[in-house]
Structure formats: C-alpha cells, structure tokens
DNA sequence: CCTATGACTGGTC
DNA sequence: TGACCAGCCATAG
C-alpha cells in the first residue's frame, strides 16, 4: 500500500486527520496506530506539519491530557481554544478528561480502504 | 554522509 | 505532585 511507502510523517498526518471533532488523541496513541514509530516521532511530525495541509493538530495532546507547550511561540493557547470550541472541556488545570474524550482510533477497515495519503 | 533539532513518554526520586 | 533523566528516530541543511 502506498500507506507504507508514504513518509512516516505523512502517515502520521493522515492518521491525525481522522480524529473526529470532539475527540482527542495522545502522541503515544498515534505512534501506536502508525505502528513502528514512537511518541516522539509523532511530536516531531506535528512540529513539521507543512502549512499547505490542513490538519487538526489541535486534537493531539500529551499523555497527561494537556496541550503540549511549543518550543517557540504560544500556540498552545490557540490549541486549547480550538478544542474548547469543539466541545472539549478543560479542567481548572487545563487538563482534558481522557477517559471520556480519548479517540478510540481509526476503524481498521476504514484505514485499509481509504489508504489516506496527504500531499 | 554527518550534524543538529525537535508538539513526548515512562520511570525514579 | 512536581522535577529530572534517558531513550526515541525522521527530516532538513
């Protein structure tokens, strides 16, 4: 499948693009779904998202259910607001209740058939 | 080809 | 509950 020959980042982006509004996923989760890459890879991939592609990167948070602070700038605030706009509530400590809002993952068949490929 | 550079995670203390 | 540490590996220049 072109899924496999596609750059790892592209696979990650395609996966992130599947996260439905109102749900969030954590880096380790995405890494697990892509298979063969680590959470860190996902984080790096997010940082490398090309501006051309429209990806709901805001739906990817860290394992603590919090938005990850960026190296530069403070886009994490934007991320929080985007998520709230999607109906995801944050606790007083800016944490999301992952038990409730965690994305269950892509439907295996769906992924198989779609062979999502960005770019 | 080699080096620098990252949106993380899990375990310890 | 927080702070600190060591692995992780693809991309860009």
mmCIF file of C-alpha atoms (C1' of nucleotides) in Angstrom:
data_model
loop_
_atom_site.group_PDB
_atom_site.id
_atom_site.type_symbol
_atom_site.label_atom_id
_atom_site.label_comp_id
_atom_site.label_asym_id
_atom_site.label_seq_id
_atom_site.Cartn_x
_atom_site.Cartn_y
_atom_site.Cartn_z
ATOM 1 C CA UNK A 1 0.000 0.000 0.000
ATOM 2 C CA UNK A 2 1.150 3.488 -0.639
ATOM 3 C CA UNK A 3 0.343 3.776 3.008
ATOM 4 C CA UNK A 4 3.577 2.052 3.776
ATOM 5 C CA UNK A 5 5.731 3.768 1.237
ATOM 6 C CA UNK A 6 4.455 7.150 2.264
ATOM 7 C CA UNK A 7 6.828 9.088 4.526
ATOM 8 C CA UNK A 8 6.255 8.411 8.167
ATOM 9 C CA UNK A 9 5.191 11.977 8.725
ATOM 10 C CA UNK A 10 2.556 11.650 6.037
ATOM 11 C CA UNK A 11 1.155 8.572 7.695
ATOM 12 C CA UNK A 12 1.005 10.408 10.964
ATOM 13 C CA UNK A 13 -0.726 13.357 9.362
ATOM 14 C CA UNK A 14 -3.238 11.106 7.688
ATOM 15 C CA UNK A 15 -3.963 9.468 10.983
ATOM 16 C CA UNK A 16 -4.324 12.735 12.833
ATOM 17 C CA UNK A 17 -6.665 13.926 10.122
ATOM 18 C CA UNK A 18 -9.016 11.117 11.097
ATOM 19 C CA UNK A 19 -9.500 12.263 14.643
ATOM 20 C CA UNK A 20 -13.152 13.296 14.816
ATOM 21 C CA UNK A 21 -14.144 16.663 16.180
ATOM 22 C CA UNK A 22 -14.870 16.417 19.865
ATOM 23 C CA UNK A 23 -12.208 13.780 20.455
ATOM 24 C CA UNK A 24 -8.509 13.940 21.172
ATOM 25 C CA UNK A 25 -5.610 11.539 20.879
ATOM 26 C CA UNK A 26 -2.244 11.493 22.527
ATOM 27 C CA UNK A 27 1.123 11.140 20.874
ATOM 28 C CA UNK A 28 1.775 7.629 22.077
ATOM 29 C CA UNK A 29 -1.558 6.588 20.697
ATOM 30 C CA UNK A 30 -0.842 7.948 17.239
ATOM 31 C CA UNK A 31 2.561 6.328 17.360
ATOM 32 C CA UNK A 32 0.944 3.035 18.168
ATOM 33 C CA UNK A 33 -1.519 3.288 15.312
ATOM 34 C CA UNK A 34 1.108 4.209 12.769
ATOM 35 C CA UNK A 35 2.993 1.217 14.018
ATOM 36 C CA UNK A 36 6.744 1.220 14.312
ATOM 37 C CA UNK A 37 7.281 4.737 15.500
ATOM 38 C CA UNK A 38 7.478 6.375 18.871
ATOM 39 C CA UNK A 39 5.520 9.141 20.503
ATOM 40 C CA UNK A 40 8.443 11.415 19.997
ATOM 41 C CA UNK A 41 8.333 10.864 16.283
ATOM 42 C CA UNK A 42 4.734 11.983 16.344
ATOM 43 C CA UNK A 43 5.604 15.101 18.257
ATOM 44 C CA UNK A 44 8.327 15.898 15.785
ATOM 45 C CA UNK A 45 5.961 15.235 12.939
ATOM 46 C CA UNK A 46 3.457 17.660 14.396
ATOM 47 C CA UNK A 47 6.125 20.314 14.625
ATOM 48 C CA UNK A 48 6.911 19.698 10.980
ATOM 49 C CA UNK A 49 3.359 19.933 9.657
ATOM 50 C CA UNK A 50 3.560 21.828 6.375
ATOM 51 C CA UNK A 51 1.307 24.902 6.257
ATOM 52 C CA UNK A 52 -0.182 23.727 2.961
ATOM 53 C CA UNK A 53 -2.029 20.824 4.506
ATOM 54 C CA UNK A 54 -4.967 21.350 6.794
ATOM 55 C CA UNK A 55 -4.545 19.044 9.740
ATOM 56 C CA UNK A 56 -6.458 19.123 13.044
ATOM 57 C CA UNK A 57 -3.230 19.078 15.012
ATOM 58 C CA UNK A 58 -5.065 20.632 17.908
ATOM 59 C CA UNK A 59 -6.629 17.258 18.603
ATOM 60 C CA UNK A 60 -3.305 15.776 19.546
ATOM 61 C CA UNK A 61 -2.352 16.268 23.167
ATOM 62 C CA UNK A 62 0.142 14.664 25.511
ATOM 63 C CA UNK A 63 -0.478 11.681 27.747
ATOM 64 C CA UNK A 64 -1.480 13.890 30.625
ATOM 65 C CA UNK A 65 -4.400 15.199 28.642
ATOM 66 C CA UNK A 66 -2.804 18.595 28.346
ATOM 67 C CA UNK A 67 -1.742 20.616 25.348
ATOM 68 C CA UNK A 68 1.964 20.416 24.727
ATOM 69 C CA UNK A 69 3.879 23.619 25.171
ATOM 70 C CA UNK A 70 5.689 24.524 21.986
ATOM 71 C CA UNK A 71 9.338 25.325 21.763
ATOM 72 C CA UNK A 72 8.597 28.752 20.402
ATOM 73 C CA UNK A 73 5.553 30.962 20.466
ATOM 74 C CA UNK A 74 2.477 30.193 22.473
ATOM 75 C CA UNK A 75 0.200 28.457 20.024
ATOM 76 C CA UNK A 76 -0.768 26.066 22.775
ATOM 77 C CA UNK A 77 -3.263 28.656 23.894
ATOM 78 C CA UNK A 78 -4.837 28.621 20.445
ATOM 79 C CA UNK A 79 -4.953 24.864 20.619
ATOM 80 C CA UNK A 80 -6.833 24.933 23.878
ATOM 81 C CA UNK A 81 -9.374 27.344 22.498
ATOM 82 C CA UNK A 82 -9.852 25.304 19.352
ATOM 83 C CA UNK A 83 -10.571 22.234 21.434
ATOM 84 C CA UNK A 84 -12.989 24.065 23.675
ATOM 85 C CA UNK A 85 -14.730 25.266 20.555
ATOM 86 C CA UNK A 86 -15.142 21.634 19.549
ATOM 87 C CA UNK A 87 -16.842 20.923 22.832
ATOM 88 C CA UNK A 88 -13.928 19.535 24.782
ATOM 89 C CA UNK A 89 -13.900 20.918 28.320
ATOM 90 C CA UNK A 90 -10.702 21.632 30.211
ATOM 91 C CA UNK A 91 -10.328 21.253 33.931
ATOM 92 C CA UNK A 92 -9.034 24.041 36.125
ATOM 93 C CA UNK A 93 -5.551 22.693 35.454
ATOM 94 C CA UNK A 94 -6.077 22.819 31.697
ATOM 95 C CA UNK A 95 -6.405 19.083 31.519
ATOM 96 C CA UNK A 96 -8.792 17.078 29.358
ATOM 97 C CA UNK A 97 -10.642 14.077 30.757
ATOM 98 C CA UNK A 98 -9.020 11.485 28.527
ATOM 99 C CA UNK A 99 -11.275 8.762 29.854
ATOM 100 C CA UNK A 100 -14.155 10.464 28.103
ATOM 101 C CA UNK A 101 -12.643 12.332 25.171
ATOM 102 C CA UNK A 102 -9.879 9.999 24.098
ATOM 103 C CA UNK A 103 -10.179 8.963 20.470
ATOM 104 C CA UNK A 104 -10.797 5.282 20.056
ATOM 105 C CA UNK A 105 -8.619 5.060 16.982
ATOM 106 C CA UNK A 106 -9.393 4.580 13.295
ATOM 107 C CA UNK A 107 -11.597 1.821 12.062
ATOM 108 C CA UNK A 108 -9.128 -0.744 10.690
ATOM 109 C CA UNK A 109 -11.241 -1.368 7.620
ATOM 110 C CA UNK A 110 -11.720 2.293 7.016
ATOM 111 C CA UNK A 111 -7.994 2.896 7.096
ATOM 112 C CA UNK A 112 -7.427 -0.101 4.870
ATOM 113 C CA UNK A 113 -9.887 1.072 2.245
ATOM 114 C CA UNK A 114 -9.063 4.730 2.316
ATOM 115 C CA UNK A 115 -5.334 4.421 2.246
ATOM 116 C CA UNK A 116 -5.182 8.011 3.330
ATOM 117 C CA UNK A 117 -2.419 9.952 1.741
ATOM 118 C CA UNK A 118 -1.791 13.627 2.085
ATOM 119 C CA UNK A 119 0.050 15.668 -0.467
ATOM 120 C "C1'" DC B 1 27.282 11.442 4.620
ATOM 121 C "C1'" DC B 2 27.142 13.935 9.114
ATOM 122 C "C1'" DT B 3 25.080 17.039 12.472
ATOM 123 C "C1'" DA B 4 21.504 19.495 14.694
ATOM 124 C "C1'" DT B 5 16.893 19.641 16.060
ATOM 125 C "C1'" DG B 6 12.504 18.559 17.917
ATOM 126 C "C1'" DA B 7 4.278 19.380 19.767
ATOM 127 C "C1'" DC B 8 6.911 13.060 24.057
ATOM 128 C "C1'" DT B 9 6.864 9.160 27.442
ATOM 129 C "C1'" DG B 10 7.629 6.446 31.398
ATOM 130 C "C1'" DG B 11 10.235 5.579 35.418
ATOM 131 C "C1'" DT B 12 12.647 7.451 39.659
ATOM 132 C "C1'" DC B 13 13.353 10.440 43.488
ATOM 133 C "C1'" DT C 1 2.624 16.351 42.765
ATOM 134 C "C1'" DG C 2 6.489 18.006 40.518
ATOM 135 C "C1'" DA C 3 11.389 17.827 38.759
ATOM 136 C "C1'" DC C 4 14.889 15.215 36.397
ATOM 137 C "C1'" DC C 5 16.802 11.642 33.146
ATOM 138 C "C1'" DA C 6 17.480 8.705 29.341
ATOM 139 C "C1'" DG C 7 15.775 6.756 25.105
ATOM 140 C "C1'" DC C 8 13.430 7.538 20.863
ATOM 141 C "C1'" DC C 9 14.436 8.362 15.049
ATOM 142 C "C1'" DA C 10 12.808 11.009 10.859
ATOM 143 C "C1'" DT C 11 13.974 15.474 8.320
ATOM 144 C "C1'" DA C 12 16.475 19.377 6.813
ATOM 145 C "C1'" DG C 13 20.718 21.658 5.638
#
